[in-house]
Amino acid sequence: MTDKNILDICVGGIWRAGRGEAYASLYPATGQAIAHLRAANLDDVDEAVSAADHAFRHSGWAQKHPHERAQVLYRVAQIIRDRAEELAQTQRLDNGKPITETRALVASAAATFQFYAAACETLEDCLTPMRGDCLTMSVHEPMGVIAAITPWNSPIASEAQKLAPALAAGNAVIIKPAEITPLMALELAAICVQAGVPAGMVSVLPGKGSVLGDALVRHPLVRRVSFTGGTGTGKQIARLAADKMMPVSMELGGKSPTMVLADADIEHAVNGVLYGIFSSSGESCIAGSRLFVARPLYAEFLDRLATAAQRLRVGDPADPATQMGPLISEAHRATVERYVALALSEGGTIRTGGKRPEGSGVDQGYFYTPTIIENLGNSSRTCQEEIFGPVLVAMPFDDEDALIEQANDSVYALAAGIWTRDYKKAWRIGRQVQAGTVWINTYKQFSISTPFGGWRDSGLGREKGRLGIHQYMEQKSIYWGMNAQPLPWADHGSGPDEGQR
Ligand code: NAD
């Protein structure tokens, strides 16, 4: 990757330098700049929104038949697949994830476009049951300009998850990627144009969220915000959206419980728990960061878990054998370190990790070791606040009621994991745990065909699934008068029956 490949912002189908601050995108494994860019500014926001609104009304995209839009989206999926390795390498440089993970994210972005192409061409509106002289229908229309605001942890996947259904629905989209990971959104916009999405239907505005994201949310021509990021930011956006009576969808933070019951398959559970917290270096909204283990199994399970955590390969993201890359930035590593210090001050003890790794290859970037903390209660701040790093808190539990109470004792409710051989227990606990997603004898598995989202402080609305496309559409009811006689108004001097039928 060299700077000449980077096109800083995309406004109305034109790639150019932004009019905002100059900044560098750093490779988290080395701290070295991989690209120098100029961010967008508020004038760029206005220009992008006007261009998007114009393209929405005049480019013909919204008026295309769904199967015609689908053809273009299938092409987007194909181009992503054709360029998969190059995109995976760019994403590795942009956010430091191991190459095996970025390859999977690129594949999932292609699958997302393919899925929403299919959803788009097969989506049905409906006739509702007639209850009088009118034929009644429920149809869906595109909304206009959508702002898609995304975080830095899984760029191409979270951007595709918004862009594909929003375009499939006929909207124009402005992506506001995280300021430190702008590259994949810029690539996606270029791919969309190459595939045949009209210029102006996709714009990309890298830069500060508190300035550009805020301006997008407030802009009168922006009709919906789809946000993925921190809960605090999400609440701020939701407050502004309330003033515009604008629908929002929110994919927010998490502090997900993983529960290992006494009859679990230990080998599967050890692997699943490790993967659930330490893949993506724990920088994952669904990271299983609170571990509850049945007391009779606790000592043996923690021994095996700690030993396996010490064996995880932390290092060069370019090496396919690497399991954990660096954290996203120096500042974020400092936050994780503050949380580990907090855990100690709360009475916790470090079972393994709790420090930076040493040695060549990990001394320049923002690496941190897989960390397991014990001897804390679920009410500790370490257990209640999202750390968003490779830090697991392990706790024993005594009975099912106490387990469910503690698992649900969190402002977050995004995901949960249950490890047991007893399917009846899994069903019972799975139905009682409050979470948008429950994994039973597996963890962190995803399917674009299955809805995803959080309860409470973890979010609002659902992405994915066939009906994910409806997030980006307004519902409309149409009544076709089939009356043989005029409405009894002029002739009889009394109003027609407006009541419910
Ligand atoms: P963040 O909230 O700081 O930023 C997310 C995005 O919002 C960025 O593009 C940022 O520039 C923008 N932004 C910041 N302030 C804004 C404002 N005032 N108005 C509009 N936009 C603004 O989050 P982050 O640190 O980038 O990401 C980490 C968080 O994201 C974690 O809490 C994580 O759990 C969450 N996350 C959730 C999911 C999910 O699907 N539930 C997925 C990934 C990450």
XYZ file of C-alpha atoms and ligand atoms in Angstrom:
545
model
C 0.000 0.000 0.000
C 1.382 3.377 -0.972
C -0.100 6.818 -0.584
C -0.677 7.197 -4.304
C -3.371 4.509 -4.071
C -5.342 6.419 -1.483
C -8.167 8.705 -2.462
C -9.041 10.674 0.636
C -12.787 11.193 0.446
C -15.571 10.417 -2.020
C -18.247 13.048 -2.604
C -20.942 12.514 -5.169
C -18.871 9.994 -7.110
C -15.733 12.150 -7.147
C -12.618 11.092 -5.239
C -10.554 13.986 -3.982
C -8.733 15.377 -0.963
C -10.967 16.430 1.898
C -11.043 20.046 3.026
C -10.468 19.076 6.658
C -7.379 18.200 8.681
C -4.465 16.170 7.367
C -3.941 12.891 9.209
C -2.204 9.574 8.840
C -3.596 6.058 8.965
C -1.181 4.029 11.131
C -0.448 0.304 10.953
C -1.132 -0.798 14.528
C 1.497 -3.562 14.360
C 4.310 -1.068 13.855
C 2.892 2.380 14.502
C 4.073 3.433 11.050
C 1.949 5.507 8.672
C 0.506 3.548 5.756
C -1.417 6.467 4.267
C -1.618 10.230 4.567
C -5.058 11.685 4.007
C -7.044 14.862 4.356
C -10.274 14.395 6.253
C -13.602 15.825 5.148
C -14.923 19.045 6.684
C -18.422 20.457 7.159
C -18.544 21.866 3.605
C -17.779 18.374 2.328
C -20.675 17.047 4.424
C -23.084 19.541 2.840
C -21.802 18.750 -0.630
C -22.048 14.996 -0.101
C -25.586 15.183 1.284
C -26.760 17.430 -1.579
C -25.138 15.107 -4.126
C -26.708 12.064 -2.447
C -30.139 13.676 -2.373
C -29.793 14.655 -6.030
C -28.648 11.157 -7.002
C -31.485 9.607 -5.024
C -34.056 11.688 -6.881
C -32.507 11.772 -10.353
C -30.013 8.948 -10.949
C -32.719 6.373 -11.623
C -31.421 3.936 -8.960
C -34.473 4.204 -6.733
C -36.755 3.787 -9.750
C -35.037 0.649 -11.047
C -36.918 -2.605 -10.657
C -35.557 -4.572 -7.716
C -34.109 -7.293 -9.981
C -32.165 -4.606 -11.846
C -30.673 -3.236 -8.641
C -29.938 -6.826 -7.648
C -27.875 -7.395 -10.802
C -25.598 -4.518 -9.818
C -25.281 -5.744 -6.240
C -24.337 -9.245 -7.454
C -21.558 -7.547 -9.434
C -20.378 -5.745 -6.278
C -20.113 -9.141 -4.558
C -18.149 -10.547 -7.490
C -15.691 -7.641 -7.622
C -15.072 -7.966 -3.874
C -14.331 -11.667 -4.423
C -12.077 -10.934 -7.404
C -10.079 -8.470 -5.280
C -10.378 -10.400 -2.009
C -6.696 -10.847 -1.174
C -5.790 -7.236 -1.944
C -8.713 -5.961 0.159
C -7.840 -8.281 3.041
C -4.251 -6.983 3.018
C -5.451 -3.354 2.964
C -7.732 -3.977 5.907
C -4.920 -5.700 7.805
C -2.791 -2.589 7.360
C -5.666 -0.266 8.216
C -6.641 -1.882 11.516
C -4.029 -4.503 12.359
C -6.253 -7.569 12.483
C -4.576 -10.886 11.608
C -4.802 -11.730 7.922
C -6.954 -14.804 8.587
C -9.574 -12.520 10.159
C -9.456 -9.865 7.472
C -9.847 -12.549 4.783
C -12.966 -13.757 6.578
C -14.319 -10.195 6.854
C -13.822 -9.574 3.137
C -15.573 -12.857 2.329
C -18.441 -11.851 4.591
C -18.741 -8.462 2.847
C -19.104 -10.239 -0.513
C -21.674 -12.616 0.983
C -23.594 -9.646 2.376
C -23.929 -8.006 -1.052
C -24.941 -11.334 -2.581
C -27.537 -11.907 0.136
C -29.109 -8.452 -0.177
C -29.118 -8.737 -3.970
C -31.194 -11.887 -3.522
C -33.331 -10.289 -0.798
C -33.931 -7.283 -3.017
C -35.148 -9.251 -6.003
C -37.325 -11.609 -3.987
C -38.775 -9.188 -1.420
C -42.565 -9.195 -1.497
C -45.045 -6.539 -0.553
C -48.499 -7.748 0.357
C -52.225 -7.434 0.013
C -53.738 -7.155 3.463
C -57.102 -8.843 4.165
C -60.008 -6.808 2.740
C -62.474 -5.667 5.406
C -64.717 -3.456 3.326
C -64.982 -1.985 -0.139
C -61.249 -1.250 -0.437
C -58.453 -3.413 -1.708
C -55.706 -2.835 0.875
C -51.975 -3.159 0.373
C -48.821 -2.669 2.370
C -45.788 -1.577 0.330
C -42.313 -0.253 1.132
C -40.468 2.742 -0.312
C -36.835 3.856 -0.104
C -36.197 6.676 2.352
C -33.659 8.934 0.628
C -30.254 9.715 2.094
C -28.959 7.271 4.723
C -25.982 7.998 6.977
C -24.008 4.859 7.856
C -21.654 5.553 10.773
C -19.192 2.767 11.525
C -16.458 1.911 14.073
C -12.887 0.804 13.504
C -12.994 -2.803 14.630
C -14.364 -4.646 11.545
C -14.591 -2.010 8.819
C -15.452 -3.797 5.592
C -17.971 -6.102 7.257
C -19.827 -3.458 9.242
C -19.861 -1.094 6.261
C -21.177 -3.774 3.891
C -23.821 -4.680 6.455
C -25.292 -1.185 6.121
C -24.422 -0.302 2.536
C -25.791 -3.458 0.884
C -29.341 -3.381 2.339
C -29.576 0.423 2.101
C -28.632 0.374 -1.607
C -30.804 -2.674 -2.238
C -33.730 -0.693 -0.857
C -33.028 2.105 -3.360
C -31.409 4.687 -1.079
C -28.319 6.872 -1.385
C -25.730 6.231 1.343
C -23.087 8.356 3.014
C -20.572 6.304 4.967
C -18.797 7.982 7.873
C -16.088 5.450 8.741
C -14.056 5.679 11.939
C -11.367 8.313 11.550
C -8.591 5.774 12.097
C -9.821 3.162 9.596
C -11.038 4.997 6.478
C -9.649 2.782 3.733
C -12.200 0.008 3.322
C -15.173 2.357 2.961
C -13.310 4.218 0.201
C -12.598 0.922 -1.546
C -16.225 -0.185 -1.228
C -17.501 3.045 -2.769
C -15.158 2.598 -5.734
C -16.320 -1.001 -6.176
C -19.963 0.090 -6.133
C -19.347 2.614 -8.918
C -17.377 0.046 -10.922
C -20.296 -2.382 -10.589
C -22.787 0.169 -11.890
C -24.209 1.972 -8.862
C -24.767 5.534 -10.169
C -22.257 8.189 -9.090
C -23.481 10.083 -6.062
C -25.387 7.150 -4.567
C -22.401 6.346 -2.327
C -20.204 8.961 -0.644
C -17.515 8.420 1.993
C -16.508 11.063 4.520
C -13.588 10.054 6.715
C -12.891 12.345 9.657
C -13.899 13.159 13.190
C -17.198 11.695 14.338
C -17.963 14.515 16.758
C -17.854 16.951 13.815
C -18.797 15.094 10.617
C -20.937 12.364 12.164
C -22.760 14.934 14.240
C -23.400 17.129 11.177
C -24.733 14.166 9.214
C -27.121 13.221 12.002
C -28.447 16.791 12.204
C -28.686 17.344 8.451
C -32.332 17.800 7.409
C -31.877 15.741 4.216
C -30.518 12.715 6.080
C -33.549 10.469 6.633
C -32.085 7.660 8.660
C -28.925 6.889 10.614
C -27.564 3.400 10.918
C -24.943 3.506 13.642
C -22.458 0.990 14.996
C -20.224 2.130 17.812
C -20.089 2.960 21.486
C -23.221 3.221 23.640
C -22.457 6.818 24.715
C -22.165 7.961 21.108
C -25.285 6.020 20.188
C -27.346 7.720 22.879
C -26.132 11.129 21.746
C -27.165 10.357 18.158
C -30.545 9.002 19.297
C -31.269 12.250 21.197
C -30.562 14.332 18.091
C -32.591 11.951 15.952
C -35.562 12.391 18.285
C -35.688 16.098 17.403
C -35.973 15.211 13.709
C -38.305 12.271 14.442
C -35.761 10.282 12.437
C -35.533 6.505 12.776
C -32.172 5.150 13.851
C -30.679 1.731 14.252
C -28.048 1.257 16.899
C -25.502 -1.542 17.178
C -23.740 -0.699 20.436
C -21.479 -2.084 23.139
C -21.546 -5.338 25.059
C -20.281 -7.229 28.096
C -21.422 -10.672 27.166
C -21.580 -13.629 29.576
C -20.260 -17.061 28.662
C -21.583 -19.857 30.856
C -19.832 -23.199 31.257
C -22.051 -25.739 32.997
C -20.726 -28.714 34.952
C -21.555 -31.167 32.160
C -19.905 -29.170 29.330
C -17.531 -30.756 26.852
C -14.440 -29.150 28.349
C -12.261 -29.187 25.251
C -14.953 -27.527 23.146
C -15.709 -25.022 25.888
C -12.044 -24.052 26.414
C -11.634 -23.419 22.696
C -14.914 -21.561 22.398
C -14.307 -19.344 25.420
C -10.804 -18.468 24.192
C -12.060 -17.663 20.713
C -14.979 -15.702 22.119
C -12.813 -13.296 24.081
C -9.382 -13.256 22.472
C -10.084 -13.340 18.722
C -9.910 -9.814 17.283
C -7.811 -9.053 20.407
C -11.108 -8.717 22.277
C -11.992 -5.658 20.178
C -15.378 -7.084 19.432
C -18.798 -5.933 20.603
C -19.823 -9.549 21.180
C -16.637 -10.592 23.005
C -17.540 -13.073 25.741
C -15.833 -11.032 28.449
C -17.609 -12.372 31.571
C -17.022 -16.079 32.169
C -19.176 -18.050 34.620
C -18.007 -21.626 35.336
C -19.848 -24.188 37.477
C -17.956 -24.335 40.798
C -17.129 -28.085 40.661
C -15.444 -27.547 37.288
C -13.937 -24.140 37.988
C -10.372 -25.038 39.069
C -9.760 -27.574 36.313
C -11.369 -25.364 33.675
C -9.332 -22.293 34.633
C -6.111 -24.331 34.581
C -6.799 -25.475 31.047
C -8.028 -22.088 29.903
C -5.012 -20.205 31.295
C -2.568 -22.701 29.784
C -4.271 -22.420 26.388
C -4.359 -18.600 26.619
C -0.593 -18.543 27.214
C -0.087 -20.581 24.047
C -2.024 -18.184 21.803
C 0.203 -16.756 19.104
C 0.344 -12.971 19.507
C 2.254 -11.163 16.794
C 2.617 -10.258 13.142
C -0.857 -9.823 11.585
C 0.575 -10.749 8.170
C 1.455 -14.243 9.400
C -1.459 -16.668 8.841
C -0.445 -18.487 12.037
C -1.050 -15.388 14.185
C -4.130 -15.561 16.391
C -3.966 -12.149 18.083
C -2.690 -8.976 16.457
C -2.160 -5.609 18.115
C -4.817 -3.359 19.592
C -6.003 -0.550 17.356
C -3.962 2.297 18.856
C -1.611 3.348 21.615
C -4.458 5.247 23.257
C -6.729 2.199 23.250
C -3.987 0.000 24.731
C -3.591 2.572 27.503
C -7.354 2.281 28.188
C -7.087 -1.512 28.425
C -4.125 -1.144 30.795
C -6.150 1.226 32.981
C -8.887 -1.398 33.211
C -6.409 -4.076 34.288
C -5.108 -1.679 36.973
C -8.722 -1.040 38.012
C -9.329 -4.800 38.292
C -6.360 -5.079 40.672
C -7.553 -2.113 42.723
C -10.964 -3.799 43.001
C -9.317 -6.901 44.519
C -8.944 -8.948 41.352
C -5.916 -11.120 40.634
C -4.277 -11.757 37.284
C -4.294 -15.438 36.383
C -2.406 -14.883 33.138
C -1.408 -11.946 30.930
C -1.920 -8.429 32.229
C 1.088 -7.011 30.409
C 2.575 -6.135 27.061
C 4.315 -9.025 25.292
C 8.069 -8.772 24.855
C 10.377 -9.551 21.980
C 11.074 -8.511 18.451
C 8.017 -8.182 16.254
C 5.809 -7.043 19.121
C 7.875 -4.227 20.582
C 6.813 -1.496 18.137
C 3.067 -1.954 17.804
C 0.206 -1.823 20.306
C 0.249 -5.456 21.439
C -1.192 -6.781 24.699
C -1.220 -10.303 26.118
C -4.405 -12.389 26.534
C -5.444 -11.625 30.099
C -7.582 -13.591 32.556
C -8.641 -12.011 35.844
C -10.111 -13.843 38.851
C -11.515 -13.049 42.283
C -13.870 -10.306 41.224
C -17.644 -10.227 41.645
C -20.023 -9.507 38.804
C -20.888 -6.131 40.322
C -17.296 -4.869 40.045
C -16.689 -2.105 37.524
C -14.326 -4.419 35.635
C -17.304 -6.763 35.085
C -19.813 -4.059 34.323
C -17.928 -1.808 31.903
C -16.957 -2.669 28.347
C -13.163 -2.925 28.050
C -13.071 -3.816 24.340
C -9.756 -5.596 24.716
C -8.314 -9.058 25.474
C -9.424 -9.144 29.115
C -11.608 -11.924 30.520
C -13.017 -11.991 34.057
C -13.680 -15.532 35.333
C -16.139 -16.302 38.149
C -17.524 -19.539 39.647
C -21.283 -20.005 40.032
C -23.268 -22.294 42.324
C -26.723 -22.780 40.826
C -28.764 -21.961 37.765
C -30.827 -19.187 39.358
C -27.723 -17.334 40.550
C -26.140 -17.845 37.136
C -29.046 -16.301 35.246
C -29.340 -13.433 37.684
C -25.668 -12.541 37.294
C -25.605 -13.083 33.533
C -28.488 -10.629 33.190
C -27.063 -8.151 35.689
C -25.578 -5.749 33.148
C -26.710 -2.652 31.297
C -25.635 -4.500 28.156
C -27.500 -7.383 26.583
C -25.864 -8.155 23.254
C -24.837 -11.812 23.280
C -24.365 -14.854 25.502
C -22.754 -18.282 25.281
C -23.836 -21.531 26.951
C -21.691 -24.665 27.108
C -23.521 -27.821 28.210
C -24.336 -31.334 26.973
C -27.853 -31.048 28.401
C -30.106 -29.627 25.680
C -32.966 -29.016 28.110
C -30.783 -26.870 30.340
C -29.429 -25.057 27.295
C -32.979 -24.304 26.184
C -34.039 -23.169 29.673
C -31.053 -20.881 30.192
C -30.988 -19.742 26.584
C -34.568 -18.495 26.851
C -34.002 -16.733 30.167
C -30.755 -14.958 29.381
C -31.382 -11.458 28.072
C -29.394 -10.988 24.875
C -29.883 -10.339 21.182
C -27.916 -13.474 20.272
C -27.386 -16.700 22.234
C -24.800 -19.257 21.140
C -25.162 -22.801 22.447
C -22.003 -24.931 22.319
C -20.420 -22.434 19.961
C -19.555 -18.744 20.034
C -19.096 -15.769 17.708
C -20.579 -17.548 14.697
C -22.517 -15.346 12.300
C -24.874 -15.705 9.417
C -26.055 -12.787 7.294
C -29.442 -14.528 7.049
C -30.026 -14.252 10.820
C -31.007 -10.976 12.528
C -28.431 -9.330 14.804
C -28.757 -6.596 17.409
C -28.826 -5.851 21.098
C -31.229 -5.221 23.933
C -31.033 -2.310 26.373
C -27.703 -0.398 26.176
C -26.510 -2.777 23.471
C -28.741 -1.346 20.802
C -31.951 -0.662 19.011
C -33.269 -2.346 15.876
C -31.853 -5.324 14.012
C -29.437 -5.642 11.104
C -29.079 -8.657 8.786
C -31.739 -11.130 7.777
C -34.025 -10.723 4.752
C -36.080 -8.124 6.562
C -32.935 -6.101 7.361
C -33.748 -4.353 4.090
C -36.920 -2.928 5.666
C -34.772 -0.912 8.096
C -33.991 1.280 5.109
C -37.541 1.642 3.814
C -40.696 3.402 4.887
C -43.846 1.322 5.000
C -46.840 2.690 3.118
C -50.468 1.490 3.130
C -52.506 1.849 -0.047
C -56.317 1.644 -0.166
C -57.882 1.079 -3.602
C -61.560 2.080 -3.617
C -63.703 -0.680 -5.102
C -67.025 0.887 -4.111
C -69.865 0.431 -6.579
C -71.514 3.572 -5.133
C -70.034 7.008 -4.331
C -69.035 7.544 -0.705
C -72.256 8.550 1.122
C -71.179 12.155 1.656
C -72.665 14.600 -0.872
C -75.975 12.771 -1.340
C -76.822 12.166 2.275
C -75.097 15.029 4.038
C -73.448 12.742 6.533
C -69.821 11.626 6.632
C -68.662 8.230 5.497
C -67.876 5.746 8.186
C -64.284 6.517 9.217
C -64.230 3.875 11.909
C -62.097 0.776 11.954
C -63.426 -2.197 10.107
P -17.366 5.322 18.707
O -18.761 5.428 19.217
O -16.333 6.185 19.327
O -17.314 5.650 17.152
C -18.112 4.969 16.203
C -18.325 5.886 15.004
O -19.081 7.023 15.423
C -17.043 6.447 14.393
O -17.177 6.558 12.998
C -16.965 7.842 15.019
O -16.206 8.739 14.256
C -18.431 8.225 15.051
N -18.781 9.253 16.030
C -18.121 9.591 17.170
N -18.763 10.598 17.804
C -19.861 10.888 17.063
C -20.926 11.822 17.200
N -20.995 12.665 18.228
N -21.888 11.839 16.257
C -21.867 10.995 15.216
N -20.867 10.085 15.023
C -19.882 10.035 15.936
O -16.983 3.800 18.803
P -15.582 3.120 18.439
O -14.631 3.376 19.540
O -15.193 3.473 17.046
O -16.007 1.577 18.416
C -16.042 0.786 19.542
C -17.464 0.599 20.032
O -18.288 0.084 18.992
C -17.558 -0.411 21.143
O -18.400 0.064 22.161
C -18.181 -1.620 20.478
O -18.862 -2.488 21.355
C -19.075 -0.988 19.485
N -19.406 -1.933 18.404
C -20.661 -2.458 18.362
C -20.986 -3.391 17.379
C -22.364 -4.000 17.310
O -22.699 -4.532 16.259
N -23.160 -3.974 18.379
C -20.029 -3.762 16.448
C -18.764 -3.209 16.519
C -18.458 -2.279 17.509
